[in-house]
Short mmCIF file of C-alpha atoms in Angstrom, two decimals:
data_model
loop_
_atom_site.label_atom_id
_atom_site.label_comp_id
_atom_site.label_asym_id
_atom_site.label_seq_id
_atom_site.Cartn_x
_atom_site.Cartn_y
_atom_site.Cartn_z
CA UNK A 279 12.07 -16.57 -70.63
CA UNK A 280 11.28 -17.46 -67.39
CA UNK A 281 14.69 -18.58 -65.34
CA UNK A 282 14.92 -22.03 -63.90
CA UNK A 283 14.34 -20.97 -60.06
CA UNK A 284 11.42 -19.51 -61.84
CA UNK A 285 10.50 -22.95 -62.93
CA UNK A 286 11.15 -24.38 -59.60
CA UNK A 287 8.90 -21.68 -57.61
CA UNK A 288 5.85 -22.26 -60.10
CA UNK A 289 5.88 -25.89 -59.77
CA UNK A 290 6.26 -25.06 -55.53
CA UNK A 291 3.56 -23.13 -56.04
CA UNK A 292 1.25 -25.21 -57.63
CA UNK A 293 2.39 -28.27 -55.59
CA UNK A 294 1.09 -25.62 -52.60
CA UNK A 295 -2.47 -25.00 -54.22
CA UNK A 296 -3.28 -28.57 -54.36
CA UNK A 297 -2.71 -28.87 -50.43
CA UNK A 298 -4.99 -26.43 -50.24
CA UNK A 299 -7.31 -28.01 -52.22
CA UNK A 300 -6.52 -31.20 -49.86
CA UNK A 301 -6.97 -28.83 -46.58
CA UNK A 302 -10.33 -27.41 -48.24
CA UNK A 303 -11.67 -31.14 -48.64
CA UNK A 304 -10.67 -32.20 -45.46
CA UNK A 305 -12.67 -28.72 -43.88
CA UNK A 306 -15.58 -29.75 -46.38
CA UNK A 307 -16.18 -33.20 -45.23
CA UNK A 308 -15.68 -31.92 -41.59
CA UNK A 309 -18.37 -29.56 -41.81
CA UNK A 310 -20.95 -32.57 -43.83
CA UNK A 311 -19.63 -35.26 -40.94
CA UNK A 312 -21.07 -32.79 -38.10
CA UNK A 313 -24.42 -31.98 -39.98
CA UNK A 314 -24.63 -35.43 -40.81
CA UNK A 315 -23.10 -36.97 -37.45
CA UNK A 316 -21.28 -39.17 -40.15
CA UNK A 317 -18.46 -40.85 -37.87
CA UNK A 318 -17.61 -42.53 -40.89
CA UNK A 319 -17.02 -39.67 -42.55
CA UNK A 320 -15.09 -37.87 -39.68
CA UNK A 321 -12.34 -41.15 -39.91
CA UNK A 322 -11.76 -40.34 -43.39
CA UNK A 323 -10.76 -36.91 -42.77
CA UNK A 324 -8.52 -38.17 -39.69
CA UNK A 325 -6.86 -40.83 -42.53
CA UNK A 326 -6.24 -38.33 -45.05
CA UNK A 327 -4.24 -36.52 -42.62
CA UNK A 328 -1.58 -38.43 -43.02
CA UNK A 329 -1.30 -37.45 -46.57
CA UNK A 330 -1.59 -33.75 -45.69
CA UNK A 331 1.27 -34.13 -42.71
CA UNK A 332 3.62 -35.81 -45.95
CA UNK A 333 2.79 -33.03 -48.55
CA UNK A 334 3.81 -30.27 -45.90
CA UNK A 335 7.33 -32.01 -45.54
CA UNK A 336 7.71 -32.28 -49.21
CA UNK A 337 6.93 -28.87 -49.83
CA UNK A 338 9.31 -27.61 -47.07
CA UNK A 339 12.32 -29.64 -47.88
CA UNK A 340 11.85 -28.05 -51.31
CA UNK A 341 11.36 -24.00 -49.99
CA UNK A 342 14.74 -25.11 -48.58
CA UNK A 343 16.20 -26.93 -51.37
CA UNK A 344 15.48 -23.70 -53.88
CA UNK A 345 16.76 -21.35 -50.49
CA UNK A 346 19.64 -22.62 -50.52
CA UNK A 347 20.27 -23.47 -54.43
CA UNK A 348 19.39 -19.85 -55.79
CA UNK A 349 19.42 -17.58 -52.50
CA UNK A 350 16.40 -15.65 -54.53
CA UNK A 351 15.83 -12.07 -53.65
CA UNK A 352 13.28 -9.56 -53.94
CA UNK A 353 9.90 -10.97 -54.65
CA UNK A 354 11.12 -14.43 -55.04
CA UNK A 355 12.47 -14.05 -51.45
CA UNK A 356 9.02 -12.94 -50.83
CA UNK A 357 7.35 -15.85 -52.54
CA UNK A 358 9.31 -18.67 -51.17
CA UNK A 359 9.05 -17.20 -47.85
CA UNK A 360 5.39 -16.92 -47.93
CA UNK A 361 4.82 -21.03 -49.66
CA UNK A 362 6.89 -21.78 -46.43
CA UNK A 363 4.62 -19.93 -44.00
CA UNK A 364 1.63 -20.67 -45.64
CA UNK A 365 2.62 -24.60 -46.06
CA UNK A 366 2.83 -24.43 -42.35
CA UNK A 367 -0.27 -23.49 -41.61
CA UNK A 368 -2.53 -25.23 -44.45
CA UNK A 369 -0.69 -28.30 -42.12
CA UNK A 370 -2.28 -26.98 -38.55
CA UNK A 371 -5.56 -26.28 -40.25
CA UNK A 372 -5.57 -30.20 -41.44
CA UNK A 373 -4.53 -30.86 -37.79
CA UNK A 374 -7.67 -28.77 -36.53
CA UNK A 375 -10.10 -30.26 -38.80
CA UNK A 376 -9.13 -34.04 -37.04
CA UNK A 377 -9.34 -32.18 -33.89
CA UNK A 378 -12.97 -31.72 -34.68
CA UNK A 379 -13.97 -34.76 -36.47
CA UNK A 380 -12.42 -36.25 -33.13
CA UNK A 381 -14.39 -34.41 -31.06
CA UNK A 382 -17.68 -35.04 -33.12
CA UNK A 383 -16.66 -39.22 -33.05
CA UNK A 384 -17.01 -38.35 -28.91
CA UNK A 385 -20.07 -36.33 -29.27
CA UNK A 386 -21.45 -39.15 -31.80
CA UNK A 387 -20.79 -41.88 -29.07
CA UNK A 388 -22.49 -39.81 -25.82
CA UNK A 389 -25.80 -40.45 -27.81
CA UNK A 390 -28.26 -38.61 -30.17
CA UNK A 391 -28.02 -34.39 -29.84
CA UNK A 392 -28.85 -31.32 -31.94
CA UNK A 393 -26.29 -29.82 -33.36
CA UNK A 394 -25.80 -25.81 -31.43
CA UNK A 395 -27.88 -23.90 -34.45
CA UNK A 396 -24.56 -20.95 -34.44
CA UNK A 397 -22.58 -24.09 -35.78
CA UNK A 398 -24.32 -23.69 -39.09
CA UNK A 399 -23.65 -19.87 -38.94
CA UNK A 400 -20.24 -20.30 -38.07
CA UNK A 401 -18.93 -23.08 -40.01
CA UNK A 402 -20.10 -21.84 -43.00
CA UNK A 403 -17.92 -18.84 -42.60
CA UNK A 404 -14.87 -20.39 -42.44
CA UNK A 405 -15.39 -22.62 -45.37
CA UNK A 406 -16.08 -19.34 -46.97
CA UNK A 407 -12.82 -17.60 -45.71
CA UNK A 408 -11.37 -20.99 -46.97
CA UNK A 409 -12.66 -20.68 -50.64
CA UNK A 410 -11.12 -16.70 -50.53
CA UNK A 411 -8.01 -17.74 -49.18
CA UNK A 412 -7.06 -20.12 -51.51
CA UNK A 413 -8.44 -17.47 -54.35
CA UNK A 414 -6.08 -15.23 -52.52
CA UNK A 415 -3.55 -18.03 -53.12
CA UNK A 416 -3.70 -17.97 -56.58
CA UNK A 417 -4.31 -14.49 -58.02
CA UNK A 418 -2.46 -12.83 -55.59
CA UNK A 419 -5.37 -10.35 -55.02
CA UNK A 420 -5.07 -8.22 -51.87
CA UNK A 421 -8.21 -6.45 -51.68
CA UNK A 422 -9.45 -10.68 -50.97
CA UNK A 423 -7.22 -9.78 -47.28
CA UNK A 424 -8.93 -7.30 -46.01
CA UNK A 425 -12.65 -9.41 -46.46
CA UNK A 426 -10.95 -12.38 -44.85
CA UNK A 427 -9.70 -10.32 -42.09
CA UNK A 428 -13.39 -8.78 -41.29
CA UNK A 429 -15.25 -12.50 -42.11
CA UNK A 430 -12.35 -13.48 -38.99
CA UNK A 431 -14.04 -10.82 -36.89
CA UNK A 432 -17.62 -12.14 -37.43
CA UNK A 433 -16.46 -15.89 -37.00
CA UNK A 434 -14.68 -14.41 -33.57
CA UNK A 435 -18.19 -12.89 -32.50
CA UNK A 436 -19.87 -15.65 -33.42
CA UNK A 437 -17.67 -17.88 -31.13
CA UNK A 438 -17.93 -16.06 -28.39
CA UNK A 439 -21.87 -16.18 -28.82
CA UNK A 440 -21.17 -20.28 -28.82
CA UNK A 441 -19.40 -20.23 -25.79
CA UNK A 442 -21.54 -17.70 -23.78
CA UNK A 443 -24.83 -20.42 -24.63
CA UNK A 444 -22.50 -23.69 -24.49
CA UNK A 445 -21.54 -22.40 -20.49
CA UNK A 446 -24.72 -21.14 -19.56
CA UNK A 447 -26.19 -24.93 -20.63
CA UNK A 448 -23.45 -26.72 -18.80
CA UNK A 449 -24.03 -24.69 -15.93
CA UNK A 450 -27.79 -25.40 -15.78
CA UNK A 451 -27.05 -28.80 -17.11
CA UNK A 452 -28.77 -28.44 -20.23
CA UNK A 453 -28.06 -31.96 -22.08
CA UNK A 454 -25.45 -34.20 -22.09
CA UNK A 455 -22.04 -32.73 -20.37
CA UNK A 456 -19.48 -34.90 -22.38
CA UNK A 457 -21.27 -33.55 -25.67
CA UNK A 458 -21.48 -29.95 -24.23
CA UNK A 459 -18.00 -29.91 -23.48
CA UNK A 460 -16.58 -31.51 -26.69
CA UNK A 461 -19.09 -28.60 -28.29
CA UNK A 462 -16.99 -25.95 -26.59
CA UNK A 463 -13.96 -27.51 -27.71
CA UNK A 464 -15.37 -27.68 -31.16
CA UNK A 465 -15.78 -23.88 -31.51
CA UNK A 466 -13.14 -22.56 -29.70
CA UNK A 467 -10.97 -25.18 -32.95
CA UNK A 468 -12.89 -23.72 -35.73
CA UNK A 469 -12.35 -19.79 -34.00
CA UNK A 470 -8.41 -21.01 -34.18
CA UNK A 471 -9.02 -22.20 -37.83
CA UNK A 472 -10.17 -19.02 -39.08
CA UNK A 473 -7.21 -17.41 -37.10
CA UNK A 474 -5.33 -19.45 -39.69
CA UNK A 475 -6.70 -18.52 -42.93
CA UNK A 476 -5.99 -14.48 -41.83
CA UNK A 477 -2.58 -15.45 -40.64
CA UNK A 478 -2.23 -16.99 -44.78
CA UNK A 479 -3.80 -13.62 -46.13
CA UNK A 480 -1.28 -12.10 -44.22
CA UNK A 481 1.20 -13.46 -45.55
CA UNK A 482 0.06 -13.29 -49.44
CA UNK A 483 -0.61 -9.53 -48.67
CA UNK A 484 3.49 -9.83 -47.14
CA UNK A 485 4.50 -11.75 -50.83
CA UNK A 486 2.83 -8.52 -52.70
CA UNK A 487 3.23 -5.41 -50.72
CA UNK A 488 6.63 -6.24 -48.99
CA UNK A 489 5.22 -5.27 -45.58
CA UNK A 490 4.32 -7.30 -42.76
CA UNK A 491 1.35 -6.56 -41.49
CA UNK A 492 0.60 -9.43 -38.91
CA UNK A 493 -0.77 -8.32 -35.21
CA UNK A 494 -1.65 -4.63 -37.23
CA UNK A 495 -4.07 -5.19 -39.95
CA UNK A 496 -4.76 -1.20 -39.80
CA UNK A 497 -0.98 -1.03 -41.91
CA UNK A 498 -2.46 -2.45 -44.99
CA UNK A 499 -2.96 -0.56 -47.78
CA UNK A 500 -5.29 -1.80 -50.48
CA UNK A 501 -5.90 0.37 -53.67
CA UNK A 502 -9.14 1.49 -54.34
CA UNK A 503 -10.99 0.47 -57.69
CA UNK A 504 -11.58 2.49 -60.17
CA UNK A 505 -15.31 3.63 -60.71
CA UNK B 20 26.97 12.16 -33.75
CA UNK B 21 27.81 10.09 -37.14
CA UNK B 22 27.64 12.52 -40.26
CA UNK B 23 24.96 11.16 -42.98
CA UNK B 24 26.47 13.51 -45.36
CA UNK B 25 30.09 13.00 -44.96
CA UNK B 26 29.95 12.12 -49.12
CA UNK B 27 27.51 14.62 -50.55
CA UNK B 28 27.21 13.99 -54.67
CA UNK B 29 25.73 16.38 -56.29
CA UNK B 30 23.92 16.85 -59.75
CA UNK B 31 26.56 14.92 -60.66
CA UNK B 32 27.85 14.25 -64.74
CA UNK B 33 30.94 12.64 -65.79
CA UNK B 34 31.92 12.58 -69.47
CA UNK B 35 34.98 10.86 -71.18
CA UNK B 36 35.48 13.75 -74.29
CA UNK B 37 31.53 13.70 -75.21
CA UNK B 38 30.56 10.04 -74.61
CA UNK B 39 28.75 10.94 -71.02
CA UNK B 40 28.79 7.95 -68.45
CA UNK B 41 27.37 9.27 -65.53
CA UNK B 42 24.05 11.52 -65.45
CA UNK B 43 22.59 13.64 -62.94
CA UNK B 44 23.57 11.42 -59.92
CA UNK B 45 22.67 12.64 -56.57
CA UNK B 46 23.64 10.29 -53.28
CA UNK B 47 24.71 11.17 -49.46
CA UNK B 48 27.15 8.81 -47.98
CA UNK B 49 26.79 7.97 -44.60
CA UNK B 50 30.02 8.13 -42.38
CA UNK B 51 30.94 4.92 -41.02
CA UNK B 52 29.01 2.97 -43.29
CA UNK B 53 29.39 0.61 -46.11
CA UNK B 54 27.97 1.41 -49.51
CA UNK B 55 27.95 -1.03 -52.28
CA UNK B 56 27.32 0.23 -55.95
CA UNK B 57 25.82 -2.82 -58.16
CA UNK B 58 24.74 -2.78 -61.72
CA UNK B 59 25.95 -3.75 -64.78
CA UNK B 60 29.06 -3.62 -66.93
CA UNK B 61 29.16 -0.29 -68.11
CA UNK B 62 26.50 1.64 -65.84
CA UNK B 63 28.80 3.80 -64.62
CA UNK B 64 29.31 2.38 -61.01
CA UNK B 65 33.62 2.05 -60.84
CA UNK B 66 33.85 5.39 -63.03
CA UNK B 67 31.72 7.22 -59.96
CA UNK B 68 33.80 5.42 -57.64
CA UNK B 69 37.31 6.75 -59.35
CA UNK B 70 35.56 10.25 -59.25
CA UNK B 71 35.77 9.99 -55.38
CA UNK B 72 39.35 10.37 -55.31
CA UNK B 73 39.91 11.52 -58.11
CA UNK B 74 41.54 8.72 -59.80
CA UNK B 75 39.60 9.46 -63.36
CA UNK B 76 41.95 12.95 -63.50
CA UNK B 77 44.62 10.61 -64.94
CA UNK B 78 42.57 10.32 -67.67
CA UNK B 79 42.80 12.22 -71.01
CA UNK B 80 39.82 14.37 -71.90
CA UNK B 81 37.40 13.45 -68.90
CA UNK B 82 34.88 16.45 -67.84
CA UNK B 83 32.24 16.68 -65.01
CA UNK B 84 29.27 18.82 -63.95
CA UNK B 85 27.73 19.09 -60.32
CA UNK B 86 29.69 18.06 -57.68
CA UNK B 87 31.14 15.86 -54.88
CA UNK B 88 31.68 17.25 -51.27
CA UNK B 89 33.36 15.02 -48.30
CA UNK B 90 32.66 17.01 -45.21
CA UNK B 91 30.99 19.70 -46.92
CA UNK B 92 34.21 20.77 -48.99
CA UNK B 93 34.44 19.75 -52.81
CA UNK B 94 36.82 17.65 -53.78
CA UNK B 95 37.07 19.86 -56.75
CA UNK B 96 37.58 23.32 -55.26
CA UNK B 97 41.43 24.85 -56.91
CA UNK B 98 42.82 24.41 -53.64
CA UNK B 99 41.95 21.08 -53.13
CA UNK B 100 45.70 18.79 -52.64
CA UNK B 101 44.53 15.82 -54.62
CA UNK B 102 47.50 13.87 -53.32
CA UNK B 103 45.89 15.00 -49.99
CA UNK B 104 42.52 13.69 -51.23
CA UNK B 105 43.80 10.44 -52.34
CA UNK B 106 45.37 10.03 -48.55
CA UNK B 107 42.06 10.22 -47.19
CA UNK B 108 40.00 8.63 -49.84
CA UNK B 109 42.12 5.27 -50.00
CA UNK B 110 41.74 3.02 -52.86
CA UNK B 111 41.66 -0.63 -53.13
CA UNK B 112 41.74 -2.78 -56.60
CA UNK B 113 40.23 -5.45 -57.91
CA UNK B 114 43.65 -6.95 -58.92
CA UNK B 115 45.94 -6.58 -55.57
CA UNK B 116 48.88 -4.95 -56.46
CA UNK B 117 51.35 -5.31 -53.70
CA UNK B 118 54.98 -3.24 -54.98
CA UNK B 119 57.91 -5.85 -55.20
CA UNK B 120 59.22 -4.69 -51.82
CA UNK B 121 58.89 -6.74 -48.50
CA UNK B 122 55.35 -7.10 -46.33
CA UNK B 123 56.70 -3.94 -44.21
CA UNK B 124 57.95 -1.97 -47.09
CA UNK B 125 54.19 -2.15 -48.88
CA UNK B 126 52.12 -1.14 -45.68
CA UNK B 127 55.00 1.65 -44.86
CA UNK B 128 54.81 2.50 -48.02
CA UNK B 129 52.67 6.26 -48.51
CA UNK B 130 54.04 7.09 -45.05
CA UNK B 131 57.57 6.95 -46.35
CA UNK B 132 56.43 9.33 -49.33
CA UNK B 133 54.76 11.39 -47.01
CA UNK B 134 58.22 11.80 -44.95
CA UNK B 135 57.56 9.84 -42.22
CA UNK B 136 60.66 7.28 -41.86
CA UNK B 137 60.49 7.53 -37.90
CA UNK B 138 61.39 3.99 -37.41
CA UNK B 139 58.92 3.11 -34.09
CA UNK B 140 56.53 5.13 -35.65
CA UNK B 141 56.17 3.10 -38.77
CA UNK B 142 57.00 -0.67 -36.73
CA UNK B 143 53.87 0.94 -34.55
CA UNK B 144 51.56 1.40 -37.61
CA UNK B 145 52.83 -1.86 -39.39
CA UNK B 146 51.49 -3.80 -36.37
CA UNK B 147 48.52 -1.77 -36.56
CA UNK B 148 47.50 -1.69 -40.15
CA UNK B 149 47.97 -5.77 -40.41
CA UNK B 150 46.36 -6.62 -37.27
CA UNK B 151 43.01 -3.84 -38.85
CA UNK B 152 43.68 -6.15 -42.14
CA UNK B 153 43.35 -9.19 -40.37
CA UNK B 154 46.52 -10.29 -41.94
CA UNK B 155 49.06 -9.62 -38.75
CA UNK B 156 48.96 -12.95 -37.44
CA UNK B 157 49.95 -14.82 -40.73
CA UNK B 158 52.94 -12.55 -41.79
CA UNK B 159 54.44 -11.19 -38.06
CA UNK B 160 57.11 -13.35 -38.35
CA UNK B 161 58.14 -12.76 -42.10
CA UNK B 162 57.91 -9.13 -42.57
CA UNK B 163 61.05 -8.24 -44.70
CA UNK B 164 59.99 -11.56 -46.96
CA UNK B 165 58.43 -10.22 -50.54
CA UNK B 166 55.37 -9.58 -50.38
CA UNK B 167 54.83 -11.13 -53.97
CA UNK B 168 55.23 -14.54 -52.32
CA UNK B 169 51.97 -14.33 -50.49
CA UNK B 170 48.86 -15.71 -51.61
CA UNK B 171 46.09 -13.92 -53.71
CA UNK B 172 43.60 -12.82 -50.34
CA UNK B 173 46.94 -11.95 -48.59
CA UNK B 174 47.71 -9.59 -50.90
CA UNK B 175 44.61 -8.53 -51.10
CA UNK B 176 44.33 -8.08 -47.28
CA UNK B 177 48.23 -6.61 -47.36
CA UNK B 178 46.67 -3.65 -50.08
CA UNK B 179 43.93 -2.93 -47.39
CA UNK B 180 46.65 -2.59 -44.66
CA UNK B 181 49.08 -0.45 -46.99
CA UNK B 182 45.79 1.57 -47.33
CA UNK B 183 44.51 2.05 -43.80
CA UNK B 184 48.25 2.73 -42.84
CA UNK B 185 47.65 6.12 -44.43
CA UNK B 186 44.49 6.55 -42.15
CA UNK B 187 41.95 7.20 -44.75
CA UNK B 188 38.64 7.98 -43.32
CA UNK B 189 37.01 6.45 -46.11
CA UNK B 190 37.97 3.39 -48.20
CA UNK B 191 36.97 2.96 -52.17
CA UNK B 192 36.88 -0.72 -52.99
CA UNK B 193 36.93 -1.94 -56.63
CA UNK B 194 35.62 -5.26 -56.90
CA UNK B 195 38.25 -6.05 -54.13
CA UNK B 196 37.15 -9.70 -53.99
CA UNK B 197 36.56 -11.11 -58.06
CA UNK B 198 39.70 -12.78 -58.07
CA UNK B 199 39.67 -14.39 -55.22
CA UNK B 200 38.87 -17.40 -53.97
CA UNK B 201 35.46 -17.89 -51.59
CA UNK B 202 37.48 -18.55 -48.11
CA UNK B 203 39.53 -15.38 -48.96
CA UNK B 204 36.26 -13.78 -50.12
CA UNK B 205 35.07 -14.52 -46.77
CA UNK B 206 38.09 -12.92 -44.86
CA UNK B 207 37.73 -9.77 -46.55
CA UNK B 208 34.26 -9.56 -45.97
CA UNK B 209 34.36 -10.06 -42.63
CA UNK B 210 37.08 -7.50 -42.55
CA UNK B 211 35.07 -4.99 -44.37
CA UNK B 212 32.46 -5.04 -41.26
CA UNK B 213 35.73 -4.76 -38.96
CA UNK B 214 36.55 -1.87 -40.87
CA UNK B 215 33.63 -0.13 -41.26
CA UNK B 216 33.81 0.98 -36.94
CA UNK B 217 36.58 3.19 -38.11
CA UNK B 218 36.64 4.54 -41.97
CA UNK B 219 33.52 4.87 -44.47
CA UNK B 220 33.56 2.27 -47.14
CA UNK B 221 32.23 2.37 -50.73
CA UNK B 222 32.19 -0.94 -52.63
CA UNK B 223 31.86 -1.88 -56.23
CA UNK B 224 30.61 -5.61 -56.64
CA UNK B 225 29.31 -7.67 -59.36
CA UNK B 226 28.54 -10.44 -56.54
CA UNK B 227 24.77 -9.73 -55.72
CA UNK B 228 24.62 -11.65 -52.50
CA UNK B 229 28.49 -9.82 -51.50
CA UNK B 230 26.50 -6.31 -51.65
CA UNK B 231 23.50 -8.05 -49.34
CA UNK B 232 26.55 -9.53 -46.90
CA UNK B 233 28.43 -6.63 -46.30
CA UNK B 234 26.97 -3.63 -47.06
CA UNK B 235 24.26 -1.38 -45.12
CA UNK B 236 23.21 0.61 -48.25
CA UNK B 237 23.07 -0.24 -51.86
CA UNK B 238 22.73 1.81 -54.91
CA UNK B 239 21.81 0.39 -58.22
CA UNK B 240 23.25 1.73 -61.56
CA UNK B 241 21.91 1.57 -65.01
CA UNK B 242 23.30 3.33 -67.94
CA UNK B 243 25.09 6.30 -66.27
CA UNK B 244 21.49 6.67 -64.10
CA UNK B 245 21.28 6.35 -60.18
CA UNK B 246 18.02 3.79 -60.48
CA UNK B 247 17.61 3.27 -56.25
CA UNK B 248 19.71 3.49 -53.34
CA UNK B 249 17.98 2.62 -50.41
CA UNK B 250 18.90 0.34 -47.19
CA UNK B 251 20.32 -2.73 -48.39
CA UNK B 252 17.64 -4.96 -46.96
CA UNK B 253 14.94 -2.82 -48.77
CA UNK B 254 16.95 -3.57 -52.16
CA UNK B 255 17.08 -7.55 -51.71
CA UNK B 256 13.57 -8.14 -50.12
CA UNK B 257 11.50 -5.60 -51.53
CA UNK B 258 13.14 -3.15 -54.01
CA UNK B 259 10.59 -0.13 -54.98
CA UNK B 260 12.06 -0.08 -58.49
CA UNK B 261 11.14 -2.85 -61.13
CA UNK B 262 14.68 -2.47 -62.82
CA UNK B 263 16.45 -2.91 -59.44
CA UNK B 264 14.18 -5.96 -58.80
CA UNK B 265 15.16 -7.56 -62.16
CA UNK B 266 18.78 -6.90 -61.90
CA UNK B 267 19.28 -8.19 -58.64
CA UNK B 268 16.77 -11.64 -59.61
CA UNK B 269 19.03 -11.97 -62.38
CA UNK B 270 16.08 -11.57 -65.09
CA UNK B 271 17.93 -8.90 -66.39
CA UNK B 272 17.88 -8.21 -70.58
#
């Protein structure tokens, strides 16, 4: 029979897997407002923020509630811990995602552009290390870290691509500057937002192993599968 | 240098006449440390802890295999002084059990039996022993009252001070704090990380979150078995043994 901090922790949890669904909307319609230039689209993500920003304090107030209530140990330590980390940052990566849908309204209002063809390359990576992460979220599985990790080194090389043609068109003032800039902005934000879905894996693979593996990803451990 | 073997047990059995309670244990007890024993009723935990001084030799038809060393000597060699033993190994209860003498009389108390009545001597130690016991303050003026007359933690903190005035260099505690209240709880646990710059200390505790306060290593019992004993942060965020996890989540059973 499952005790009632048990109870508490699985409701927590669940109550933490629908933010992410929230977060993973938000990211969605991000990514459909910039291939679209949909500034209509982009507001709605910046409105829904509000509900995100709510959700996070909820959650928190409750990590602290059960915290101080039980004082769990062990792998309930671990969990609680974790739901508070990870409720932390499915917040910032809502906050990124209105950083970008503002920076698209901007781009939107400077006039008609192309969208930077690695944008398509990109983005769709991070929605992808989105869709693992919250897998990660909810079966716990490990091996999911180490494939976020390495899709956070592609989306990191792929940024830097972005920036090296974004600053070699400003400086030969390739298009419009305003949109060029808010561009670079744009991609240096969704670099950060990948940052955040390894910083969650981190901290799932922290909930199961007990070890903390942040700044040294080489520390993790993930067993083999059988043949 | 600290000694990380100053308790060495050993293979270590205990039997009350054939009902065995304690199997194969095998631990090294840090000097200068605090060691907490948890587990539940009946695993064994308080009948190792009597072994240490030999307390359980008062008790008809007890036997033991292996062995327990402090500094590398058994406690169990034939010319071990047991009284001796008990002197250095001091003992403290879960039910305090000041004698029905005055505050002074209590902490003088094994010094007088040893044959020490030197009167500055044993004022000098008083002083000592209740200011160590955090208790010196509350009692300096009111030393020949009865001890009886203090509250439950004071005589609680009064036992530790009759017990350090015998300078043990290590300190068994029974449950020392179960019948007490939590602000006395709270004295004696912040006395226990006082104490632990100057004697070893091995606590029993049935308090889960006690043994994650005060002590630096914990060892889990289950049914006369040694399950894990590992730094006490390792037990209470991520304990390698599933039992140990349970216990210590409550899920136990």
């Amino acid at each position: 029979m499952k005790t009632h901090m048990e109870r508490e922790v699985t409701i927590l949890k669940n109550r933490l897997l629908e933010l992410a669904g929230d977060v993973n909307s938000s990211l969605n319609m991000t990514y459909k407002a910039l291939v679209d230039q949909d500034k209509g689209l982009a507001n709605q993500v910046i409105k829904h923020d509000d509900a995100i920003d709510e959700e996070e304090i909820n959650i928190e107030e409750d990590c602290l509630k059960i915290l101080a209530l039980y004082q769990p140990v062990a792998s309930d330590l671990r969990e609680v811990i974790s739901i508070l980390k990870i409720n932390n940052d499915l917040e910032r990566i809502g906050d990124l995602s209105v950083n970008i849908c503002r920076y698209l309204k901007k781009i939107i209002k400077a006039g008609p552009v192309e969208v930077p063809e690695l944008f398509n390359e990109m983005f769709p990576k991070v929605l992808h290390m989105m869709n693992l992460t919250i897998d990660c979220c909810y079966n716990d599985n490990i091996a999911t870290v180490i494939e976020v990790c390495n899709l956070d080194l592609e989306v990191d090389k792929l940024n830097k691509e972005l920036i090296t043609q974004l600053t070699d068109r400003i400086s030969k003032n390739d298009g419009n500057l305003t949109q060029l800039m808010f561009f670079f902005s744009m991609t240096r934000t969704l670099e950060r937002t990948a940052d955040y879905f390894t910083n969650i894996c981190e901290d799932i693979y922290y909930k199961v192993s007990g070890s903390i593996v942040r700044h040294n990803p080489d520390l993790m451990v993930v067993d083999e599968e059988e043949d | 240098m600290s000694n990380d073997k100053l308790i060495q047990i050993k293979n270590f059995d205990f039997l009350y006449g054939t009902n065995q309670v304690l199997f194969d244990v095998n631990m090294d007890i840090p000097e200068k440390q605090v060691v907490a024993y948890i587990g539940p009723s009946g695993c064994g935990k308080s009948t190792l802890l009597r072994n240490m001084n030999r307390m359980n030799d008062l008790v008809e038809g007890i036997s033991h295999r292996g062995d327990i060393t402090i500094s590398d000597k058994s406690i169990y060699s034939k010319d071990t002084d047991v009284i001796g033993l008990r002197r250095r190994v001091g003992m403290v209860f879960q039910h305090s059990n000041p004698f029905p003498k005055s505050i002074y009389e209590n902490v003088v108390y094994g010094l007088r039996i040893a044959g020490r009545n030197n009167k500055a001597e044993l004022d000098e130690i008083v002083e000592r022993s209740l200011k160590s016991a955090a208790l010196w303050e509350e009692v300096k003026d009111r030393l020949d009252k009865n001890a009886l007359g203090l509250s439950g933690g004071q005589k609680q903190r009064l036992c530790i001070a009759r017990t350090i005035a015998c300078q043990p260099e290590i300190i068994l505690m029974d449950e020392p704090c179960s019948a007490l209240d939590p602000l006395a709880t709270t004295k004696i646990e912040e006395l226990i990380h006082e104490l632990k710059k100057d004697f070893t200390i091995v606590i029993v505790t049935h308090n889960m979150h006690q043994a994650a306060r005060v002590s630096d290593k914990t060892a889990f019992f289950y049914m006369g078995k040694l399950i894990e004993f590992d730094q006490t942060e390792n037990i209470f965020s991520n304990p390698s043994n599933k039992q140990t996890e349970d216990y210590i989540s409550g899920r136990f059973g």
